[in-house]
Coordinates of C-alpha atoms in Angstrom, one line a residue:
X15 CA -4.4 23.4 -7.5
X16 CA -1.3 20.4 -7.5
X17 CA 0.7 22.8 -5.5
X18 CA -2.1 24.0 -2.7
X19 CA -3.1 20.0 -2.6
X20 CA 0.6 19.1 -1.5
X21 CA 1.0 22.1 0.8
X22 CA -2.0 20.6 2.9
X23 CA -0.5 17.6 3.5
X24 CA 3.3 18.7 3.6
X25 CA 3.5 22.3 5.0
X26 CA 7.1 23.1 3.3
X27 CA 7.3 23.9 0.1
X28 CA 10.4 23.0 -0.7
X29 CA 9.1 19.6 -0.2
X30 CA 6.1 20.3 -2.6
X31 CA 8.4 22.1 -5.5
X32 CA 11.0 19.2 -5.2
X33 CA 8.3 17.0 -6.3
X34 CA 6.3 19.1 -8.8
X35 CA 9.7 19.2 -10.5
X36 CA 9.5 15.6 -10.8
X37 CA 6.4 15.4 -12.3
X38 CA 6.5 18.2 -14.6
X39 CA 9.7 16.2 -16.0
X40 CA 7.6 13.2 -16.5
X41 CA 3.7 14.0 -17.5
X42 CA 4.2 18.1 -17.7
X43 CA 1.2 17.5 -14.9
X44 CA -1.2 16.0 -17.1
X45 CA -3.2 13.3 -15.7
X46 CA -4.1 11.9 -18.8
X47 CA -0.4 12.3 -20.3
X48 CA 0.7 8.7 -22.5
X49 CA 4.4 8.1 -22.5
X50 CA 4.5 10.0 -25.9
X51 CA 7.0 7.0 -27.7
X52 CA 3.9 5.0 -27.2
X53 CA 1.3 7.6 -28.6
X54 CA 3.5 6.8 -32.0
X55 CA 3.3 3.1 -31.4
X56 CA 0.1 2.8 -30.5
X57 CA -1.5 5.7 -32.9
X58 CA -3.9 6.4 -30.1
X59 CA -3.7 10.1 -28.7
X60 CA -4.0 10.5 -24.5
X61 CA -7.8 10.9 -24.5
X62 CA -7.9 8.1 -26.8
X63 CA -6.1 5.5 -24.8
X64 CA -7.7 7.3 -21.1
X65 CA -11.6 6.4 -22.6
X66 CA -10.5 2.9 -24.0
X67 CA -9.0 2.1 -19.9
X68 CA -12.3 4.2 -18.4
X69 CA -14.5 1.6 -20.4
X70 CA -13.0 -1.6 -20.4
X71 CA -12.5 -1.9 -23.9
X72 CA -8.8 -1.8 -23.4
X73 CA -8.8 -4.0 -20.4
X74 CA -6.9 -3.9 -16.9
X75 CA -5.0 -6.5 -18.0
X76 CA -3.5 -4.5 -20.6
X77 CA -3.3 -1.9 -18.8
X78 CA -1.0 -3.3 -16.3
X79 CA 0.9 -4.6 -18.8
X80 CA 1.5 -2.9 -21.8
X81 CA 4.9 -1.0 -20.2
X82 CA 3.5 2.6 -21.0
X83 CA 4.0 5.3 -19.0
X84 CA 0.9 6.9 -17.8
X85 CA -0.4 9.7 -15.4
X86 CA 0.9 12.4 -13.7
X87 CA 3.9 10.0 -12.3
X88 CA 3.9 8.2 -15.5
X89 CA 3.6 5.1 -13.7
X90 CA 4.9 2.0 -15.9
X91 CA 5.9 -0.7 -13.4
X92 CA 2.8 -3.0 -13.5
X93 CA 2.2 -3.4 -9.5
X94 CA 2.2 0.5 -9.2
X95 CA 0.2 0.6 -12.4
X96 CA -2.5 -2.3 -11.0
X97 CA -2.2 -0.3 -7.6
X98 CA -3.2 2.6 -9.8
X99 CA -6.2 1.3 -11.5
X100 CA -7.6 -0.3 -8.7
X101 CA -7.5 2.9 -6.6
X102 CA -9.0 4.5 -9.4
X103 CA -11.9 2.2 -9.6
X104 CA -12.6 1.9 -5.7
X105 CA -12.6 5.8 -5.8
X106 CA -15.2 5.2 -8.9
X107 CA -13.0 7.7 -10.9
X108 CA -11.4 7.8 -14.5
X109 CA -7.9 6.6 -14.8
X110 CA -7.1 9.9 -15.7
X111 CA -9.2 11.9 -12.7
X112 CA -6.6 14.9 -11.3
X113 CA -7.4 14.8 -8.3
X114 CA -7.7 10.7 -7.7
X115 CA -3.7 10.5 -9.1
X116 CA -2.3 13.2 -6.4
X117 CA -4.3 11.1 -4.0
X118 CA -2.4 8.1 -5.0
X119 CA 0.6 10.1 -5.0
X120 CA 0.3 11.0 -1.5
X121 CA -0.8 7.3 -0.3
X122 CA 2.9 5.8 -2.3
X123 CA 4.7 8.6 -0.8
X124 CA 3.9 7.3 2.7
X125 CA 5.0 3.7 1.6
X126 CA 8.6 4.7 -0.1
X127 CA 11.3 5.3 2.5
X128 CA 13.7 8.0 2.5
X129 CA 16.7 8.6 5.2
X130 CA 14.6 6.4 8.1
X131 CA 11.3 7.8 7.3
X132 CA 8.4 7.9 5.1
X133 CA 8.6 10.2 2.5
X134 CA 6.2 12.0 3.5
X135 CA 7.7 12.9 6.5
X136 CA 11.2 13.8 4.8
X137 CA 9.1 16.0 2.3
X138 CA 7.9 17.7 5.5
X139 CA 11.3 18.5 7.1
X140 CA 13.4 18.6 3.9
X141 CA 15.3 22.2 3.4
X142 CA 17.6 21.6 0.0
X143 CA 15.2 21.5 -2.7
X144 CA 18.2 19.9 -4.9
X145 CA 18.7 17.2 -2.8
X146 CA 14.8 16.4 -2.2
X147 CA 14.3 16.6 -5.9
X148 CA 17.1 14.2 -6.6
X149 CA 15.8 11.9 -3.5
X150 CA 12.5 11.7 -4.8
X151 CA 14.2 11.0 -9.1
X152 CA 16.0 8.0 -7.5
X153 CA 13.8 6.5 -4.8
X154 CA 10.5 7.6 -6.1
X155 CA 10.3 8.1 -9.6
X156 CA 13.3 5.6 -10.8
X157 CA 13.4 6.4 -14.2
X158 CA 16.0 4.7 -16.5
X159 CA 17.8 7.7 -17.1
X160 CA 19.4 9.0 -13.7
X161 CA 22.3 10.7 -15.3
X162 CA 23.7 14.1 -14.5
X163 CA 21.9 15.8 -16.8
X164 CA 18.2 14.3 -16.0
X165 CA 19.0 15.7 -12.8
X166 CA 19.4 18.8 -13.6
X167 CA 16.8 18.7 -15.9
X168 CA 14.4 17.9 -12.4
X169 CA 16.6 20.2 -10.6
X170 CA 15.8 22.8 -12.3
X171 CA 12.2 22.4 -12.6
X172 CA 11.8 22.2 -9.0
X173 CA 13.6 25.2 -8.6
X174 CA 11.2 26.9 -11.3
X175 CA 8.7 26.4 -9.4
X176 CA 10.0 27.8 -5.8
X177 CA 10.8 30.9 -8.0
X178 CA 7.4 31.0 -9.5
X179 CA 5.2 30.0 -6.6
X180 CA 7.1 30.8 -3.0
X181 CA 9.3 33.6 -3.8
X182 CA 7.7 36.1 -6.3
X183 CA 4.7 35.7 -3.5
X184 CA 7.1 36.4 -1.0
X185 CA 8.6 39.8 -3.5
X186 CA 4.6 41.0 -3.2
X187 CA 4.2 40.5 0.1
X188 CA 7.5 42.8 1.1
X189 CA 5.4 45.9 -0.2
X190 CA 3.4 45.4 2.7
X191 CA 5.9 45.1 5.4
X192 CA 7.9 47.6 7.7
X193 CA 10.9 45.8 8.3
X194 CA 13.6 43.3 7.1
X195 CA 16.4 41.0 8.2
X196 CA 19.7 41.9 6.3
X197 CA 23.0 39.5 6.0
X198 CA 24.7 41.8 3.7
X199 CA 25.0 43.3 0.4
X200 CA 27.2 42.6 -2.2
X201 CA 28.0 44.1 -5.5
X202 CA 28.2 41.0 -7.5
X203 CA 24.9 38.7 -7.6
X204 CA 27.1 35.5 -7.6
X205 CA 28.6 36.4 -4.5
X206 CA 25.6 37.1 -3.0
X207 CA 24.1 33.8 -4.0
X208 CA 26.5 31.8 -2.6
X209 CA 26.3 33.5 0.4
X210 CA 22.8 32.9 0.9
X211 CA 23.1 29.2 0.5
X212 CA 25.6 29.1 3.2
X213 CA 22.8 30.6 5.6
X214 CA 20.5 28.6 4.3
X215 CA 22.4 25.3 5.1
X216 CA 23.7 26.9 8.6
X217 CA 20.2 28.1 9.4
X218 CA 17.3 26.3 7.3
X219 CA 15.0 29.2 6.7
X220 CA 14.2 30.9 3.3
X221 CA 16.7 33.9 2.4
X222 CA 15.8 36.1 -0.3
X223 CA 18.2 38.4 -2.2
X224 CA 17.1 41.7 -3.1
X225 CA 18.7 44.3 -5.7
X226 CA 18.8 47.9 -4.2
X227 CA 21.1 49.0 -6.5
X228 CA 23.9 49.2 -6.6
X229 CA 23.5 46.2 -4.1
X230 CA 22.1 42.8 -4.0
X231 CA 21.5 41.9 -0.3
X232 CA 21.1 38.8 1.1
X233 CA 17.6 39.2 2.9
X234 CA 14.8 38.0 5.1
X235 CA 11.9 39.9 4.4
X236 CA 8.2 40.0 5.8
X237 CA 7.9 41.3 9.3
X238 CA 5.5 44.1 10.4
X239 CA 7.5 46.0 13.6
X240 CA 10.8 45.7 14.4
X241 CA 10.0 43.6 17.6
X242 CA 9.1 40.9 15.1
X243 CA 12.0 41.0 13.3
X244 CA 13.9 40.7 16.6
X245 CA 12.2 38.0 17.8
X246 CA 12.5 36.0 14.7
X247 CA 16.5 36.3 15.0
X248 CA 16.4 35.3 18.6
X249 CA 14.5 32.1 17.6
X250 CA 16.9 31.1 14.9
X251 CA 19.6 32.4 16.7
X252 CA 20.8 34.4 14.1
X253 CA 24.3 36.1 13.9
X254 CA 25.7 39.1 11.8
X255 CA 22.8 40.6 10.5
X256 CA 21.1 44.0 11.7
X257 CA 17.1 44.9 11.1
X258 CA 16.7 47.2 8.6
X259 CA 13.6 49.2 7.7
X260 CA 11.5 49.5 4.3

């Protein structure tokens, strides 16, 4: 659902990976999720704490306030928090509502800046998933901890996800194409890694690597006919690769 929501408004999913990383680091994408040091404090568990903001009883005030980190962004800041509320009660939805909190998402996105634009618009053209998800840690999410190892931590979360959600798609789709789009084909997997992120810097499309063993090559898959394929290379002006077929 989080990651069909984004693509609608984004269109790149290396935009919308870079910043489920960054939420699965904070909330593990529960809308509901209480910064867990306060569940402890507090004694209350997230459902607990949600109902007493829903009804009042535990009033905006305090809610604003309190310094816990709440929702899927674990907001904690108490404008972004007060923004929060507010948009949940003008929408007439819990605190906690799923759907309500990528909304909110979406409309602080297009108020952060990143590199002379919104964010939005830099999730949109953005092709390094490592440096979109560290973009978004620093500018977006600005948690306390922005050492090395947090960002890794979202770095690799982000990249989880690509894995999980673009390219084992991508895998099941190549059973139902003709042709492919080859770089070349190396014996050892690291080799072939790093020469897929060279094209993908010098190029900015997705590369694949495949193991036909003994080989891994460095790929582009999908692409029914080999006019396709040839017309794809001439519009990313493509060097040293040939089309090979399935």
């Amino acid at each position: 659902e989080m990651y069909n929501y984004f693509m609608e408004v984004m269109k790149n999913p290396i935009g919308v990976c870079a910043l489920m990383g960054i939420l699965q680091c904070e909330s593990a994408l529960y809308s509901d999720n209480l910064q867990n040091v306060f569940n402890k404090k507090t004694g209350l568990s997230d459902e607990e704490y949600t109902s007493l903001v829903d009804t009042g009883e535990y009033n905006k005030n305090k809610f604003i306030h309190d310094g816990y980190g709440y929702g899927l962004a674990q907001w904690t800041f108490y404008s972004r928090k007060e923004n929060l509320y507010n948009y949940a009660k003008e929408k007439g939805r819990s605190i906690s509502d799923y759907k309500m909190q990528m909304d909110f998402i979406i409309l602080e996105l297009n108020y952060y800046r990143c590199n002379g634009m919104n964010f939005i618009s830099y999730l949109k053209q953005t092709t390094d998933i490592n440096k979109a998800t560290v973009d978004i840690m620093k500018i977006y999410e600005a948690p306390y901890d922005i050492s090395n190892e947090a960002q890794n931590a979202r770095k690799y979360a982000s990249k989880l996800f690509y894995e999980k959600l673009v390219l084992l798609k991508k895998n099941e789709e190549i059973k139902n194409y003709t042709h492919y789009i080859q770089f070349g084909a190396f014996i050892s997997k690291d080799n072939a890694e790093n020469y897929k992120n060279l094209l993908k810097d010098k190029y900015g499309i997705d590369i694949l690597i495949k193991y036909i063993k003994p080989w891994y090559k460095v790929i582009v898959p999908g692409f029914n006919g080999y006019g396709n394929a040839r017309k794809f290379i001439e519009k990313h002006k493509l060097q040293d690769c040939i089309i090979k077929e399935l």
